[in-house]
Amino acid sequence: MTKLIAVINVIAWAGFWAFGYLALSAESYSETQVVTAALLASAGLITGIIAYLRLVRGSERSGYAKPSKRMTREQRDAAQARWGQIE
């Protein structure tokens, strides 16, 4: 599944850059073609971001990548309580 997400990620980013370039550099294209290229570029951007975040999450779960430093719920609640006391 990870390989499929990685392939989707590469294709999505390639589509983002290709169609984004077409949308930005279009001089002799019709308005419909520019809008279509912009929509395809935005679809590539959104798909690429989602696929990248899924890859990162999967690599943290598998132990391949070091997990990000997140607070536990108890640590967050304690910090919030201290914040209220400072004011």
XYZ file of N, CA, C and O in Angstrom:
348
model
N 0.829 -1.195 0.000
C 0.000 0.000 0.000
C 0.870 1.254 0.000
O 0.510 2.252 -0.615
N 1.991 1.169 0.715
C 2.881 2.325 0.776
C 3.450 2.660 -0.596
O 3.570 3.844 -0.943
N 3.768 1.636 -1.369
C 4.304 1.882 -2.710
C 3.257 2.534 -3.607
O 3.576 3.425 -4.398
N 2.018 2.118 -3.474
C 0.945 2.726 -4.252
C 0.773 4.200 -3.882
O 0.634 5.058 -4.764
N 0.810 4.503 -2.602
C 0.694 5.897 -2.158
C 1.879 6.708 -2.657
O 1.732 7.870 -3.063
N 3.077 6.108 -2.674
C 4.261 6.809 -3.171
C 4.137 7.105 -4.666
O 4.495 8.202 -5.121
N 3.614 6.168 -5.423
C 3.412 6.388 -6.866
C 2.373 7.483 -7.090
O 2.558 8.375 -7.936
N 1.293 7.432 -6.331
C 0.262 8.479 -6.429
C 0.857 9.836 -6.082
O 0.564 10.848 -6.732
N 1.718 9.867 -5.072
C 2.365 11.110 -4.657
C 3.201 11.696 -5.796
O 3.107 12.887 -6.103
N 4.007 10.867 -6.438
C 4.855 11.340 -7.532
C 4.021 11.835 -8.708
O 4.285 12.905 -9.269
N 3.000 11.084 -9.064
C 2.147 11.492 -10.184
C 1.407 12.786 -9.865
O 1.280 13.673 -10.721
N 0.928 12.911 -8.635
C 0.192 14.122 -8.250
C 1.084 15.354 -8.302
O 0.683 16.406 -8.822
N 2.306 15.238 -7.773
C 3.199 16.401 -7.804
C 3.640 16.730 -9.235
O 3.789 17.909 -9.583
N 3.839 15.708 -10.049
C 4.184 15.964 -11.451
C 3.045 16.689 -12.157
O 3.270 17.634 -12.931
N 1.812 16.261 -11.882
C 0.657 16.940 -12.461
C 0.527 18.371 -11.974
O 0.187 19.276 -12.746
N 0.813 18.577 -10.699
C 0.762 19.933 -10.143
C 1.728 20.854 -10.880
O 1.362 21.948 -11.310
N 2.987 20.407 -11.014
C 3.983 21.271 -11.653
C 3.703 21.444 -13.142
O 3.836 22.564 -13.667
N 3.308 20.385 -13.823
C 3.073 20.479 -15.261
C 1.877 21.376 -15.571
O 1.973 22.307 -16.383
N 0.751 21.104 -14.927
C -0.444 21.897 -15.215
C -0.351 23.298 -14.615
O -0.917 24.249 -15.162
N 0.366 23.434 -13.513
C 0.591 24.773 -12.957
C 1.403 25.637 -13.900
O 1.112 26.824 -14.099
N 2.423 25.036 -14.490
C 3.217 25.773 -15.468
C 2.372 26.169 -16.672
O 2.456 27.303 -17.155
N 1.553 25.238 -17.147
C 0.689 25.565 -18.285
C -0.280 26.686 -17.949
O -0.529 27.572 -18.764
N -0.828 26.650 -16.743
C -1.798 27.682 -16.356
C -1.136 29.047 -16.212
O -1.720 30.072 -16.554
N 0.098 29.063 -15.707
C 0.769 30.346 -15.480
C 1.415 30.920 -16.738
O 1.523 32.146 -16.878
N 1.851 30.063 -17.628
C 2.562 30.559 -18.814
C 1.688 30.609 -20.059
O 2.196 30.830 -21.154
N 0.403 30.412 -19.913
C -0.492 30.370 -21.067
C -0.681 31.756 -21.647
O -1.110 32.672 -20.962
N -0.344 31.885 -22.915
C -0.569 33.152 -23.605
C -1.595 32.989 -24.724
O -2.466 33.818 -24.887
N -1.470 31.908 -25.473
C -2.372 31.738 -26.616
C -3.492 30.735 -26.338
O -4.198 30.347 -27.253
N -3.645 30.326 -25.082
C -4.698 29.372 -24.735
C -5.999 30.112 -24.450
O -5.996 31.273 -24.052
N -7.094 29.407 -24.620
C -8.385 30.009 -24.309
C -8.577 30.021 -22.784
O -7.856 29.349 -22.036
N -9.556 30.765 -22.343
C -9.817 30.869 -20.904
C -10.223 29.515 -20.323
O -9.845 29.171 -19.208
N -10.957 28.741 -21.091
C -11.377 27.413 -20.641
C -10.173 26.502 -20.416
O -10.116 25.765 -19.431
N -9.200 26.584 -21.314
C -8.000 25.755 -21.164
C -7.180 26.173 -19.947
O -6.637 25.327 -19.239
N -7.092 27.453 -19.693
C -6.338 27.939 -18.530
C -7.031 27.518 -17.243
O -6.374 27.066 -16.290
N -8.346 27.644 -17.199
C -9.089 27.242 -16.004
C -8.958 25.747 -15.772
O -8.761 25.285 -14.644
N -9.032 24.958 -16.842
C -8.873 23.512 -16.718
C -7.485 23.158 -16.195
O -7.340 22.305 -15.307
N -6.465 23.816 -16.717
C -5.100 23.561 -16.241
C -4.955 23.958 -14.776
O -4.313 23.252 -13.992
N -5.565 25.065 -14.388
C -5.493 25.501 -12.988
C -6.216 24.519 -12.072
O -5.735 24.216 -10.963
N -7.352 24.011 -12.499
C -8.081 23.023 -11.692
C -7.303 21.722 -11.561
O -7.254 21.125 -10.479
N -6.691 21.280 -12.642
C -5.881 20.065 -12.580
C -4.647 20.269 -11.700
O -4.243 19.361 -10.967
N -4.064 21.453 -11.757
C -2.913 21.748 -10.894
C -3.326 21.753 -9.428
O -2.614 21.211 -8.569
N -4.466 22.326 -9.123
C -4.915 22.338 -7.727
C -5.277 20.936 -7.248
O -5.018 20.587 -6.092
N -5.832 20.117 -8.128
C -6.115 18.723 -7.764
C -4.811 17.969 -7.488
O -4.728 17.166 -6.544
N -3.789 18.229 -8.289
C -2.482 17.615 -8.053
C -1.866 18.070 -6.754
O -1.255 17.281 -6.019
N -2.030 19.343 -6.426
C -1.493 19.877 -5.169
C -2.162 19.217 -3.969
O -1.490 18.734 -3.045
N -3.466 19.177 -3.978
C -4.202 18.598 -2.845
C -3.892 17.106 -2.706
O -3.606 16.624 -1.609
N -3.899 16.390 -3.821
C -3.607 14.957 -3.780
C -2.170 14.706 -3.327
O -1.910 13.796 -2.546
N -1.241 15.528 -3.803
C 0.159 15.376 -3.406
C 0.376 15.619 -1.924
O 1.126 14.887 -1.269
N -0.281 16.619 -1.371
C -0.136 16.905 0.063
C -0.722 15.768 0.887
O -0.104 15.305 1.852
N -1.900 15.306 0.513
C -2.540 14.212 1.269
C -1.685 12.942 1.195
O -1.465 12.273 2.205
N -1.190 12.615 0.009
C -0.365 11.410 -0.139
C 0.927 11.539 0.650
O 1.364 10.577 1.300
N 1.536 12.714 0.647
C 2.775 12.919 1.399
C 2.536 12.752 2.900
O 3.317 12.097 3.590
N 1.457 13.332 3.394
C 1.163 13.203 4.818
C 0.872 11.757 5.203
O 1.242 11.307 6.289
N 0.219 11.001 4.328
C -0.015 9.572 4.602
C 1.294 8.796 4.606
O 1.480 7.886 5.409
N 2.213 9.148 3.714
C 3.516 8.485 3.712
C 4.293 8.773 4.988
O 4.920 7.882 5.563
N 4.253 10.008 5.440
C 4.952 10.374 6.672
C 4.349 9.640 7.858
O 5.073 9.085 8.696
N 3.039 9.615 7.939
C 2.369 8.921 9.034
C 2.713 7.437 9.036
O 2.993 6.843 10.076
N 2.715 6.833 7.861
C 3.050 5.413 7.757
C 4.495 5.123 8.129
O 4.795 4.101 8.754
N 5.410 6.007 7.758
C 6.815 5.773 8.094
C 7.073 5.959 9.587
O 7.930 5.298 10.157
N 6.314 6.846 10.240
C 6.447 6.996 11.688
C 5.906 5.759 12.399
O 6.490 5.297 13.372
N 4.800 5.218 11.920
C 4.213 4.021 12.540
C 5.108 2.803 12.387
O 5.215 1.983 13.288
N 5.737 2.672 11.220
C 6.561 1.489 10.976
C 7.904 1.561 11.683
O 8.607 0.569 11.767
N 8.284 2.723 12.159
C 9.570 2.878 12.822
C 10.677 3.279 11.872
O 11.820 3.447 12.281
N 10.366 3.439 10.602
C 11.372 3.838 9.621
C 11.842 5.270 9.882
O 13.020 5.566 9.753
N 10.931 6.130 10.250
C 11.264 7.520 10.559
C 11.047 7.767 12.044
O 10.197 7.140 12.679
N 11.820 8.684 12.581
C 11.676 9.038 13.980
C 10.339 9.760 14.169
O 10.006 10.665 13.405
N 9.546 9.353 15.168
C 8.247 10.020 15.348
C 8.420 11.487 15.742
O 9.405 11.864 16.378
N 7.473 12.289 15.326
C 7.520 13.702 15.678
C 7.264 13.870 17.171
O 6.650 13.025 17.817
N 7.742 14.955 17.707
C 7.625 15.194 19.143
C 6.284 15.839 19.436
O 6.122 17.048 19.332
N 5.338 15.003 19.809
C 4.006 15.489 20.132
C 3.778 15.351 21.622
O 4.310 14.462 22.270
N 2.953 16.203 22.139
C 2.592 16.124 23.549
C 1.466 15.118 23.729
O 0.603 14.992 22.871
N 1.488 14.451 24.869
C 0.354 13.605 25.203
C -0.778 14.502 25.697
O -0.587 15.689 25.965
N -1.942 13.938 25.813
C -3.095 14.718 26.285
C -2.838 15.265 27.685
O -3.170 16.406 27.993
N -2.210 14.462 28.549
C -1.939 14.904 29.919
C -0.948 16.069 29.930
O -1.120 17.032 30.683
N 0.096 15.986 29.102
C 1.061 17.078 29.031
C 0.403 18.360 28.517
O 0.665 19.453 29.018
N -0.457 18.230 27.521
C -1.129 19.398 26.956
C -2.073 20.025 27.967
O -2.123 21.248 28.122
N -2.825 19.194 28.721
C -3.739 19.718 29.728
C -2.978 20.410 30.858
O -3.400 21.458 31.362
N -1.830 19.830 31.247
C -1.020 20.452 32.305
C -0.456 21.791 31.844
O -0.446 22.765 32.598
N 0.001 21.858 30.597
C 0.519 23.117 30.067
C -0.586 24.160 29.977
O -0.377 25.341 30.264
N -1.782 23.738 29.593
C -2.908 24.665 29.513
C -3.282 25.181 30.896
O -3.611 26.362 31.054
N -3.228 24.319 31.893
C -3.528 24.757 33.249
C -2.486 25.748 33.759
O -2.833 26.737 34.412
N -1.221 25.511 33.463
C -0.168 26.460 33.865
C -0.340 27.785 33.139
O -0.065 28.841 33.696
N -0.766 27.752 31.882
C -0.971 28.981 31.112
C -2.046 29.841 31.769
O -1.923 31.060 31.836
N -3.094 29.221 32.273
C -4.156 29.958 32.948
C -3.680 30.576 34.248
O -4.168 31.638 34.658
N -2.712 29.983 34.930
C -2.190 30.502 36.190
C -1.257 31.679 35.962
O -1.119 32.547 36.808
N -0.598 31.745 34.810
C 0.359 32.826 34.518
C -0.375 34.147 34.379
O 0.086 35.186 34.826
N -1.525 34.132 33.788
C -2.261 35.376 33.527
C -2.813 35.881 34.789
O -2.761 36.446 35.620
